[in-house]
PDB file of C-alpha atoms in Angstrom:
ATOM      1  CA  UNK T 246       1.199   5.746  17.882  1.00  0.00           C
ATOM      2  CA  UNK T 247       3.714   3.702  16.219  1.00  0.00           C
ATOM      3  CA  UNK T 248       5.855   6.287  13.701  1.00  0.00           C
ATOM      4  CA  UNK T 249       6.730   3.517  11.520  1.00  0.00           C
ATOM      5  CA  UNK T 250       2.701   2.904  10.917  1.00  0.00           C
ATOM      6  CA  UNK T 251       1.169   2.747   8.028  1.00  0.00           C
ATOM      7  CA  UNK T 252      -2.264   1.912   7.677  1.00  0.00           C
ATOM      8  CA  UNK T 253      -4.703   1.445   4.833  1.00  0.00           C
ATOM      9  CA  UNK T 254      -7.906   0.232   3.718  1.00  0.00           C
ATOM     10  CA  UNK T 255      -9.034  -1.461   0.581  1.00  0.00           C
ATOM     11  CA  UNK T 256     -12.308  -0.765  -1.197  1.00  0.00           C
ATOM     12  CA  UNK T 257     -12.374  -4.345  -2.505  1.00  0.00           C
ATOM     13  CA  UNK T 258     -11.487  -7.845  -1.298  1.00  0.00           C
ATOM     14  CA  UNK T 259      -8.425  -9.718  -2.220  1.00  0.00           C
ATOM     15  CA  UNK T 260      -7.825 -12.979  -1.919  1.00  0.00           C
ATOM     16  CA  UNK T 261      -5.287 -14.145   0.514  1.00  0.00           C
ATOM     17  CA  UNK T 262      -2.716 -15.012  -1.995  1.00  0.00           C
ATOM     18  CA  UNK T 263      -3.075 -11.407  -3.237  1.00  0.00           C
ATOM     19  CA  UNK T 264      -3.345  -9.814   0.372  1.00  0.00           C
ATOM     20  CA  UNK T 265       0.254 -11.215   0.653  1.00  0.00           C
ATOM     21  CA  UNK T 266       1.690  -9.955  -2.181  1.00  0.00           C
ATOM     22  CA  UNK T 267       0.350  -6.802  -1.647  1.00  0.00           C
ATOM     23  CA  UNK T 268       1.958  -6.745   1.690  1.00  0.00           C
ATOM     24  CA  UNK T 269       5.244  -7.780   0.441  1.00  0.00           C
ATOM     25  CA  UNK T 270       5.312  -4.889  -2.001  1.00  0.00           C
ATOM     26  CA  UNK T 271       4.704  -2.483   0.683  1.00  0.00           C
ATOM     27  CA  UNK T 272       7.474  -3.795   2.516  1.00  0.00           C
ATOM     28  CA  UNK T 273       9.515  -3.189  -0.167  1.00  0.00           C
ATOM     29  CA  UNK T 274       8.429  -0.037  -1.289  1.00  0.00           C
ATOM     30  CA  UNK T 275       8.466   0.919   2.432  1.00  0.00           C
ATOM     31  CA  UNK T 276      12.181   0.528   2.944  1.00  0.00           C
ATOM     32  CA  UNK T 277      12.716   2.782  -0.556  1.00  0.00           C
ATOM     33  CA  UNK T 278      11.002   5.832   0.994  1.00  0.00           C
ATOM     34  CA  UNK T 279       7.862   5.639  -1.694  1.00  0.00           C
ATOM     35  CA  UNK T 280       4.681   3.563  -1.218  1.00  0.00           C
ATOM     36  CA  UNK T 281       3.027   3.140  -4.894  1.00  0.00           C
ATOM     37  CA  UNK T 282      -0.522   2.331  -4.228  1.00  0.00           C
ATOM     38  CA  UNK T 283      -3.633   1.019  -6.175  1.00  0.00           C
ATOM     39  CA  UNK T 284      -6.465   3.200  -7.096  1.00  0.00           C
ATOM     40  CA  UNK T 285      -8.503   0.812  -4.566  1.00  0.00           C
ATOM     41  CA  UNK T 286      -6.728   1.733  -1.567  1.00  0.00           C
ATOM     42  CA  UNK T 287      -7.524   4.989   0.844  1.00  0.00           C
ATOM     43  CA  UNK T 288      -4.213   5.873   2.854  1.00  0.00           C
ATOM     44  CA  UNK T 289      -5.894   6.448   6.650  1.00  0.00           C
ATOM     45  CA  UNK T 290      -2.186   6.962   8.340  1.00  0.00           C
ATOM     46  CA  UNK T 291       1.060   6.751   6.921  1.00  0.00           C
ATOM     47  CA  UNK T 292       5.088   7.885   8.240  1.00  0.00           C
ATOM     48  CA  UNK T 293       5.952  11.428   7.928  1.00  0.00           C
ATOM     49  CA  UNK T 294       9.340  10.533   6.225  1.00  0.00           C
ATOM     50  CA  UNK T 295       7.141   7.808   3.018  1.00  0.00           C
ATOM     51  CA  UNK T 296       5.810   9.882   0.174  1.00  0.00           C
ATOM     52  CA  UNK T 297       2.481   7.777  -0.672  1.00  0.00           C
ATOM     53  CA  UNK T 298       0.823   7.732  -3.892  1.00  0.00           C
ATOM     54  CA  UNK T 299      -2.434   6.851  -5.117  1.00  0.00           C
ATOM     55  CA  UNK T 300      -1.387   5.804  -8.996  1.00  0.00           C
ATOM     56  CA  UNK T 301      -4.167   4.721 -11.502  1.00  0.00           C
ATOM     57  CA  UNK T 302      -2.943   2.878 -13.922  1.00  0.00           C
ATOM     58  CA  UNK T 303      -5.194  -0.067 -15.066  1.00  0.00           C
ATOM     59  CA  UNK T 304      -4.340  -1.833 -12.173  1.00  0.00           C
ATOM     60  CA  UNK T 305      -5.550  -5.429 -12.328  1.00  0.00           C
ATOM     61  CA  UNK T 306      -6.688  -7.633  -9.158  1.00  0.00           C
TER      62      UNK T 306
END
């Protein structure tokens, strides 16, 4: 499997304006070595060398 993988899976759907700039922020976040992440989001497989974090705070969709 791809070591640069990360994959995740949201609890609720987004529209595809959202989906995008949800994406984009991963990229981002990707290439600074910490992925922040929504409460609505389960982390199934992510890079050894990304701290991931499940953050809570009054996230709005």
């Amino acid at each position: 499997m791809n070591d640069e993988l990360i994959i995740i899976r949201a609890t609720i759907a987004l529209n595809p304006e959202k989906l995008e700039e949800f994406r984009q922020s991963i990229i981002r976040q990707r290439s600074e070595g910490v992925i922040v992440l929504p409460p609505y989001v389960h982390v199934l497989r992510a890079p050894s060398d990304v701290d991931v974090r499940v953050v809570d705070r009054n996230f709005t969709v």
